PDB file of C-alpha atoms and ligand atoms in Angstrom:
ATOM      1  CA  MET A 109     250.365  77.008-123.954  1.00 63.00           C
ATOM      2  CA  GLU A 110     251.769  73.741-125.311  1.00 63.00           C
ATOM      3  CA  ASN A 111     253.364  75.497-128.252  1.00 92.00           C
ATOM      4  CA  VAL A 112     255.970  77.245-126.072  1.00 95.00           C
ATOM      5  CA  ASN A 113     257.602  73.802-126.015  1.00 94.00           C
ATOM      6  CA  GLN A 114     258.153  74.102-129.763  1.00 96.00           C
ATOM      7  CA  ALA A 115     261.054  75.886-131.423  1.00 97.00           C
ATOM      8  CA  GLU A 116     258.682  77.140-134.117  1.00 97.00           C
ATOM      9  CA  PHE A 117     256.737  79.276-131.600  1.00 96.00           C
ATOM     10  CA  TRP A 118     259.925  81.177-130.716  1.00 97.00           C
ATOM     11  CA  GLN A 119     261.392  81.197-134.201  1.00 97.00           C
ATOM     12  CA  GLN A 120     258.261  82.944-135.470  1.00 96.00           C
ATOM     13  CA  ARG A 121     258.624  85.591-132.793  1.00 96.00           C
ATOM     14  CA  TYR A 122     262.207  86.286-133.810  1.00 97.00           C
ATOM     15  CA  GLU A 123     261.202  86.438-137.472  1.00 97.00           C
ATOM     16  CA  ALA A 124     258.371  88.881-136.663  1.00 96.00           C
ATOM     17  CA  GLY A 125     260.608  90.993-134.399  1.00 96.00           C
ATOM     18  CA  SER A 126     258.127  90.351-131.604  1.00 95.00           C
ATOM     19  CA  ILE A 127     260.753  89.935-128.874  1.00 96.00           C
ATOM     20  CA  GLN A 128     259.586  92.121-125.998  1.00 94.00           C
ATOM     21  CA  TRP A 129     261.828  90.233-123.559  1.00 94.00           C
ATOM     22  CA  ASP A 130     264.968  91.305-125.381  1.00 95.00           C
ATOM     23  CA  MET A 131     266.804  94.046-123.453  1.00 95.00           C
ATOM     24  CA  GLY A 132     269.272  94.700-126.254  1.00 95.00           C
ATOM     25  CA  GLN A 133     272.099  94.635-123.724  1.00 96.00           C
ATOM     26  CA  VAL A 134     273.715  92.440-121.116  1.00 97.00           C
ATOM     27  CA  SER A 135     271.502  92.314-118.030  1.00 97.00           C
ATOM     28  CA  PRO A 136     273.066  94.705-115.452  1.00 97.00           C
ATOM     29  CA  PRO A 137     273.073  92.287-112.469  1.00 98.00           C
ATOM     30  CA  LEU A 138     274.659  89.588-114.623  1.00 98.00           C
ATOM     31  CA  LYS A 139     277.273  92.011-115.934  1.00 98.00           C
ATOM     32  CA  ALA A 140     278.093  93.001-112.334  1.00 98.00           C
ATOM     33  CA  TYR A 141     278.372  89.336-111.384  1.00 97.00           C
ATOM     34  CA  ILE A 142     280.647  88.547-114.321  1.00 98.00           C
ATOM     35  CA  ASP A 143     282.793  91.619-113.617  1.00 98.00           C
ATOM     36  CA  GLN A 144     283.707  90.448-110.115  1.00 97.00           C
ATOM     37  CA  LEU A 145     284.784  86.958-111.173  1.00 97.00           C
ATOM     38  CA  PRO A 146     288.499  86.188-110.871  1.00 97.00           C
ATOM     39  CA  GLU A 147     290.773  85.516-113.850  1.00 97.00           C
ATOM     40  CA  SER A 148     290.824  81.857-112.804  1.00 96.00           C
ATOM     41  CA  ALA A 149     287.124  81.575-113.742  1.00 97.00           C
ATOM     42  CA  LYS A 150     287.788  82.341-117.379  1.00 98.00           C
ATOM     43  CA  ASP A 151     288.251  78.759-118.471  1.00 98.00           C
ATOM     44  CA  GLN A 152     285.256  77.395-116.571  1.00 98.00           C
ATOM     45  CA  ALA A 153     282.595  75.582-118.583  1.00 98.00           C
ATOM     46  CA  ILE A 154     279.555  77.871-118.707  1.00 98.00           C
ATOM     47  CA  LEU A 155     276.138  77.232-120.238  1.00 98.00           C
ATOM     48  CA  VAL A 156     273.594  79.873-121.198  1.00 98.00           C
ATOM     49  CA  PRO A 157     270.377  78.010-122.113  1.00 98.00           C
ATOM     50  CA  GLY A 158     267.484  79.669-123.926  1.00 98.00           C
ATOM     51  CA  ALA A 159     270.025  82.372-124.668  1.00 98.00           C
ATOM     52  CA  GLY A 160     268.146  84.138-127.463  1.00 98.00           C
ATOM     53  CA  ASN A 161     270.215  87.086-128.698  1.00 98.00           C
ATOM     54  CA  ALA A 162     272.669  86.133-125.979  1.00 98.00           C
ATOM     55  CA  TYR A 163     274.099  89.467-124.825  1.00 98.00           C
ATOM     56  CA  GLU A 164     275.516  87.680-121.774  1.00 98.00           C
ATOM     57  CA  VAL A 165     277.322  85.163-123.970  1.00 98.00           C
ATOM     58  CA  GLY A 166     278.703  88.016-126.067  1.00 98.00           C
ATOM     59  CA  TYR A 167     279.856  89.827-122.944  1.00 98.00           C
ATOM     60  CA  LEU A 168     281.530  86.734-121.492  1.00 98.00           C
ATOM     61  CA  HIS A 169     283.290  86.185-124.809  1.00 98.00           C
ATOM     62  CA  GLU A 170     284.456  89.818-124.932  1.00 98.00           C
ATOM     63  CA  GLN A 171     285.810  89.488-121.397  1.00 98.00           C
ATOM     64  CA  GLY A 172     287.947  86.499-122.360  1.00 98.00           C
ATOM     65  CA  PHE A 173     285.842  83.602-121.078  1.00 98.00           C
ATOM     66  CA  THR A 174     286.901  80.750-123.336  1.00 98.00           C
ATOM     67  CA  ASN A 175     284.467  77.929-122.609  1.00 98.00           C
ATOM     68  CA  VAL A 176     280.972  79.362-122.974  1.00 98.00           C
ATOM     69  CA  THR A 177     278.166  77.364-124.619  1.00 98.00           C
ATOM     70  CA  LEU A 178     275.015  78.960-126.007  1.00 98.00           C
ATOM     71  CA  VAL A 179     271.901  76.811-126.375  1.00 98.00           C
ATOM     72  CA  ASP A 180     268.642  77.813-128.006  1.00 98.00           C
ATOM     73  CA  PHE A 181     266.254  75.788-130.115  1.00 98.00           C
ATOM     74  CA  ALA A 182     265.281  78.738-132.347  1.00 98.00           C
ATOM     75  CA  PRO A 183     267.829  79.090-135.143  1.00 98.00           C
ATOM     76  CA  ALA A 184     267.276  82.826-135.816  1.00 98.00           C
ATOM     77  CA  PRO A 185     269.035  84.289-132.752  1.00 98.00           C
ATOM     78  CA  ILE A 186     271.910  81.824-133.083  1.00 98.00           C
ATOM     79  CA  LYS A 187     272.451  82.907-136.669  1.00 98.00           C
ATOM     80  CA  ASP A 188     272.377  86.580-135.609  1.00 97.00           C
ATOM     81  CA  PHE A 189     274.795  85.887-132.769  1.00 98.00           C
ATOM     82  CA  SER A 190     277.281  84.132-135.029  1.00 98.00           C
ATOM     83  CA  GLU A 191     277.166  87.109-137.412  1.00 98.00           C
ATOM     84  CA  ARG A 192     277.848  89.518-134.544  1.00 98.00           C
ATOM     85  CA  TYR A 193     280.610  87.302-133.126  1.00 98.00           C
ATOM     86  CA  PRO A 194     282.241  85.560-136.099  1.00 98.00           C
ATOM     87  CA  ASP A 195     285.180  84.485-133.916  1.00 98.00           C
ATOM     88  CA  PHE A 196     282.941  82.672-131.397  1.00 98.00           C
ATOM     89  CA  PRO A 197     283.566  78.903-131.687  1.00 98.00           C
ATOM     90  CA  ASP A 198     280.866  77.218-133.786  1.00 97.00           C
ATOM     91  CA  GLU A 199     280.973  74.082-131.679  1.00 97.00           C
ATOM     92  CA  HIS A 200     279.733  76.139-128.705  1.00 98.00           C
ATOM     93  CA  LEU A 201     276.647  77.353-130.575  1.00 98.00           C
ATOM     94  CA  ILE A 202     274.089  74.619-130.006  1.00 98.00           C
ATOM     95  CA  CYS A 203     270.710  74.748-131.702  1.00 98.00           C
ATOM     96  CA  ALA A 204     268.869  72.164-129.610  1.00 98.00           C
ATOM     97  CA  ASP A 205     266.144  71.642-127.063  1.00 98.00           C
ATOM     98  CA  PHE A 206     267.596  72.235-123.591  1.00 98.00           C
ATOM     99  CA  PHE A 207     265.599  69.292-122.266  1.00 98.00           C
ATOM    100  CA  ASN A 208     267.346  66.968-124.724  1.00 98.00           C
ATOM    101  CA  LEU A 209     270.900  67.941-123.768  1.00 98.00           C
ATOM    102  CA  SER A 210     272.700  64.843-122.596  1.00 98.00           C
ATOM    103  CA  PRO A 211     274.569  65.092-119.281  1.00 98.00           C
ATOM    104  CA  GLU A 212     276.958  62.433-120.626  1.00 98.00           C
ATOM    105  CA  GLN A 213     277.961  64.901-123.323  1.00 97.00           C
ATOM    106  CA  TYR A 214     277.656  68.188-121.415  1.00 97.00           C
ATOM    107  CA  GLN A 215     278.838  69.087-117.915  1.00 98.00           C
ATOM    108  CA  PHE A 216     279.210  72.678-116.745  1.00 98.00           C
ATOM    109  CA  ASP A 217     280.780  74.560-113.848  1.00 98.00           C
ATOM    110  CA  TRP A 218     277.966  77.069-113.936  1.00 98.00           C
ATOM    111  CA  ILE A 219     274.803  77.838-115.807  1.00 98.00           C
ATOM    112  CA  LEU A 220     273.396  81.284-116.309  1.00 98.00           C
ATOM    113  CA  GLU A 221     269.615  81.797-116.125  1.00 98.00           C
ATOM    114  CA  GLN A 222     268.181  84.826-117.872  1.00 97.00           C
ATOM    115  CA  THR A 223     264.514  84.892-118.924  1.00 97.00           C
ATOM    116  CA  PHE A 224     264.559  81.191-119.759  1.00 98.00           C
ATOM    117  CA  PHE A 225     262.735  79.679-116.764  1.00 98.00           C
ATOM    118  CA  CYS A 226     259.809  82.056-117.385  1.00 97.00           C
ATOM    119  CA  ALA A 227     259.662  80.976-121.051  1.00 97.00           C
ATOM    120  CA  ILE A 228     259.098  77.267-120.538  1.00 97.00           C
ATOM    121  CA  ASN A 229     255.714  75.718-119.932  1.00 95.00           C
ATOM    122  CA  PRO A 230     255.137  75.906-116.140  1.00 95.00           C
ATOM    123  CA  SER A 231     254.249  72.205-116.146  1.00 95.00           C
ATOM    124  CA  ARG A 232     257.927  71.535-116.939  1.00 97.00           C
ATOM    125  CA  ARG A 233     259.425  73.412-114.006  1.00 97.00           C
ATOM    126  CA  ASN A 234     260.458  70.362-112.012  1.00 98.00           C
ATOM    127  CA  GLU A 235     261.935  68.894-115.177  1.00 98.00           C
ATOM    128  CA  TYR A 236     263.897  72.139-115.624  1.00 98.00           C
ATOM    129  CA  VAL A 237     265.265  71.918-112.067  1.00 98.00           C
ATOM    130  CA  LYS A 238     266.325  68.306-112.553  1.00 98.00           C
ATOM    131  CA  GLN A 239     267.863  68.894-115.968  1.00 98.00           C
ATOM    132  CA  MET A 240     269.837  71.886-114.653  1.00 98.00           C
ATOM    133  CA  ALA A 241     271.191  69.768-111.809  1.00 98.00           C
ATOM    134  CA  THR A 242     272.207  66.910-114.109  1.00 98.00           C
ATOM    135  CA  LEU A 243     274.062  69.279-116.461  1.00 98.00           C
ATOM    136  CA  LEU A 244     276.151  70.684-113.606  1.00 98.00           C
ATOM    137  CA  LYS A 245     279.343  69.202-112.253  1.00 98.00           C
ATOM    138  CA  PRO A 246     279.293  68.353-108.524  1.00 94.00           C
ATOM    139  CA  GLN A 247     279.065  71.652-106.631  1.00 91.00           C
ATOM    140  CA  GLY A 248     278.366  73.431-109.905  1.00 98.00           C
ATOM    141  CA  LYS A 249     276.108  76.446-109.676  1.00 98.00           C
ATOM    142  CA  LEU A 250     273.024  77.832-111.298  1.00 98.00           C
ATOM    143  CA  MET A 251     272.990  81.606-111.105  1.00 98.00           C
ATOM    144  CA  GLY A 252     271.015  84.369-112.696  1.00 98.00           C
ATOM    145  CA  LEU A 253     267.639  86.050-112.423  1.00 98.00           C
ATOM    146  CA  LEU A 254     264.069  84.871-111.927  1.00 98.00           C
ATOM    147  CA  PHE A 255     260.966  87.027-112.008  1.00 97.00           C
ATOM    148  CA  ASN A 256     259.348  87.423-108.591  1.00 96.00           C
ATOM    149  CA  VAL A 257     255.992  88.370-110.093  1.00 94.00           C
ATOM    150  CA  ASP A 258     252.823  86.462-110.863  1.00 87.00           C
ATOM    151  CA  PHE A 259     251.985  87.848-114.296  1.00 88.00           C
ATOM    152  CA  GLY A 260     248.724  85.885-114.357  1.00 84.00           C
ATOM    153  CA  ARG A 261     249.099  85.089-118.052  1.00 85.00           C
ATOM    154  CA  GLN A 262     248.566  82.023-120.213  1.00 87.00           C
ATOM    155  CA  GLU A 263     251.600  82.859-122.321  1.00 91.00           C
ATOM    156  CA  PRO A 264     255.219  83.701-121.562  1.00 94.00           C
ATOM    157  CA  PRO A 265     256.600  85.239-119.489  1.00 94.00           C
ATOM    158  CA  PHE A 266     255.175  82.892-116.892  1.00 95.00           C
ATOM    159  CA  GLY A 267     255.880  84.425-113.511  1.00 92.00           C
ATOM    160  CA  GLY A 268     256.555  82.874-110.174  1.00 95.00           C
ATOM    161  CA  THR A 269     257.250  83.562-106.545  1.00 96.00           C
ATOM    162  CA  ARG A 270     260.166  83.103-104.203  1.00 97.00           C
ATOM    163  CA  ASP A 271     258.198  80.509-102.192  1.00 97.00           C
ATOM    164  CA  GLU A 272     257.601  78.423-105.275  1.00 97.00           C
ATOM    165  CA  TYR A 273     261.232  78.642-106.358  1.00 98.00           C
ATOM    166  CA  GLN A 274     262.489  77.686-102.911  1.00 97.00           C
ATOM    167  CA  GLN A 275     260.300  74.587-102.871  1.00 98.00           C
ATOM    168  CA  ARG A 276     261.183  73.503-106.379  1.00 98.00           C
ATOM    169  CA  PHE A 277     264.913  74.175-106.309  1.00 98.00           C
ATOM    170  CA  GLU A 278     265.708  72.814-102.867  1.00 97.00           C
ATOM    171  CA  THR A 279     265.078  69.287-104.169  1.00 97.00           C
ATOM    172  CA  HIS A 280     268.341  69.472-106.154  1.00 97.00           C
ATOM    173  CA  PHE A 281     270.154  72.610-104.973  1.00 98.00           C
ATOM    174  CA  ASP A 282     271.373  74.370-101.855  1.00 98.00           C
ATOM    175  CA  ILE A 283     270.097  77.918-102.046  1.00 98.00           C
ATOM    176  CA  GLU A 284     273.020  80.244-101.383  1.00 97.00           C
ATOM    177  CA  ILE A 285     271.378  83.442-102.638  1.00 98.00           C
ATOM    178  CA  MET A 286     267.777  84.165-103.614  1.00 98.00           C
ATOM    179  CA  GLU A 287     267.099  87.821-103.041  1.00 98.00           C
ATOM    180  CA  THR A 288     265.638  90.840-104.780  1.00 97.00           C
ATOM    181  CA  SER A 289     268.151  92.154-107.252  1.00 97.00           C
ATOM    182  CA  TYR A 290     269.276  95.688-106.350  1.00 95.00           C
ATOM    183  CA  ASN A 291     270.746  96.561-109.731  1.00 96.00           C
ATOM    184  CA  SER A 292     268.160  95.321-112.254  1.00 95.00           C
ATOM    185  CA  HIS A 293     267.528  97.028-115.548  1.00 95.00           C
ATOM    186  CA  PRO A 294     265.134  99.956-114.824  1.00 93.00           C
ATOM    187  CA  ALA A 295     262.271  98.156-116.612  1.00 92.00           C
ATOM    188  CA  ARG A 296     262.661  95.183-114.232  1.00 93.00           C
ATOM    189  CA  GLN A 297     263.525  97.049-111.044  1.00 94.00           C
ATOM    190  CA  GLY A 298     262.062  95.276-108.019  1.00 93.00           C
ATOM    191  CA  SER A 299     260.670  92.378-110.029  1.00 95.00           C
ATOM    192  CA  GLU A 300     263.708  90.094-110.226  1.00 97.00           C
ATOM    193  CA  LEU A 301     265.348  87.727-107.780  1.00 98.00           C
ATOM    194  CA  PHE A 302     269.071  87.209-108.078  1.00 98.00           C
ATOM    195  CA  ILE A 303     269.816  83.535-107.508  1.00 98.00           C
ATOM    196  CA  LYS A 304     272.929  81.516-106.818  1.00 98.00           C
ATOM    197  CA  LEU A 305     272.161  77.854-106.243  1.00 98.00           C
ATOM    198  CA  LEU A 306     274.668  75.072-105.616  1.00 98.00           C
ATOM    199  CA  ALA A 307     273.993  71.620-107.055  1.00 97.00           C
ATOM    200  CA  LYS A 308     273.677  69.063-104.239  1.00 94.00           C
TER     201      LYS A 308
HETATM  202  C1  SAM B  57     262.001  84.778-123.410  1.00 52.35           C
HETATM  203  S1  SAM B  57     263.274  84.289-124.491  1.00 52.35           S
HETATM  204  C2  SAM B  57     264.722  84.837-123.613  1.00 52.35           C
HETATM  205  C3  SAM B  57     265.966  84.932-124.461  1.00 52.35           C
HETATM  206  C4  SAM B  57     267.176  85.492-123.710  1.00 52.35           C
HETATM  207  N1  SAM B  57     267.524  84.679-122.574  1.00 52.35           N
HETATM  208  C5  SAM B  57     266.929  86.905-123.304  1.00 52.35           C
HETATM  209  O1  SAM B  57     266.839  87.181-122.099  1.00 52.35           O
HETATM  210  O2  SAM B  57     266.855  87.772-124.190  1.00 52.35           O
HETATM  211  C6  SAM B  57     263.303  82.531-124.271  1.00 52.35           C
HETATM  212  C7  SAM B  57     264.293  81.833-125.179  1.00 52.35           C
HETATM  213  O3  SAM B  57     264.350  80.467-124.812  1.00 52.35           O
HETATM  214  C8  SAM B  57     264.330  79.675-125.980  1.00 52.35           C
HETATM  215  N2  SAM B  57     263.752  78.394-125.567  1.00 52.35           N
HETATM  216  C9  SAM B  57     262.526  78.169-125.039  1.00 52.35           C
HETATM  217  N3  SAM B  57     262.372  76.871-124.728  1.00 52.35           N
HETATM  218  C10 SAM B  57     263.543  76.260-125.083  1.00 52.35           C
HETATM  219  C11 SAM B  57     264.014  74.925-125.002  1.00 52.35           C
HETATM  220  N4  SAM B  57     263.238  73.952-124.518  1.00 52.35           N
HETATM  221  N5  SAM B  57     265.245  74.652-125.444  1.00 52.35           N
HETATM  222  C12 SAM B  57     266.047  75.624-125.946  1.00 52.35           C
HETATM  223  N6  SAM B  57     265.666  76.921-126.048  1.00 52.35           N
HETATM  224  C13 SAM B  57     264.428  77.227-125.610  1.00 52.35           C
HETATM  225  C14 SAM B  57     263.504  80.462-126.974  1.00 52.35           C
HETATM  226  O4  SAM B  57     263.796  80.110-128.303  1.00 52.35           O
HETATM  227  C15 SAM B  57     263.922  81.888-126.640  1.00 52.35           C
HETATM  228  O5  SAM B  57     265.040  82.289-127.388  1.00 52.35           O
END
């Protein structure tokens, strides 16, 4: 399980095309969320960590969001993304470990969670919560999707439950929304929680 902390573990999966998590499209609930945002949100600083092939980043870019940062520590999906979006600013494509991002260097209005929490070693979940909070501006928000399923596996995706998330996140966030997503991709229908959490 330790090796999920290593970029190499994920890089090998991209190289082998063994990317079962990849929906090949922007996640429907996240698209719906993005679509209802006002024009004034388009210059907000947004982070998508563990973005992989980053369909959400691509969609935000297509919709005119100008300050979106993609982070992943596997180089393969970042290279693919930059080939698909040659006009996306290079300085917003960060190949780095999320846990090493410095809050002195990076501060965001919101962060988008999509199949990243379930990819990290479960022993790092409190670290994830803290790091998310430190990368957000005051009153910044963490929004996105979390699995509400215990997969019972020793490899990703590592599942979780609403009770666990409530306990972990309320240390650093006010929970505005944490409810079953009504418009998930058919393959994930009923198994995802839509979250919107405000940094305390
Ligand atoms: C399950 S995949 C999800 C990718 C994408 N969010 C999606 O839904 O298609 C998890 C991604 O997180 C990246 N990742 C895992 N741990 C990371 C870390 N500590 N720092 C940066 N990226 C990480 C992996 O390289 C991989 O691309």
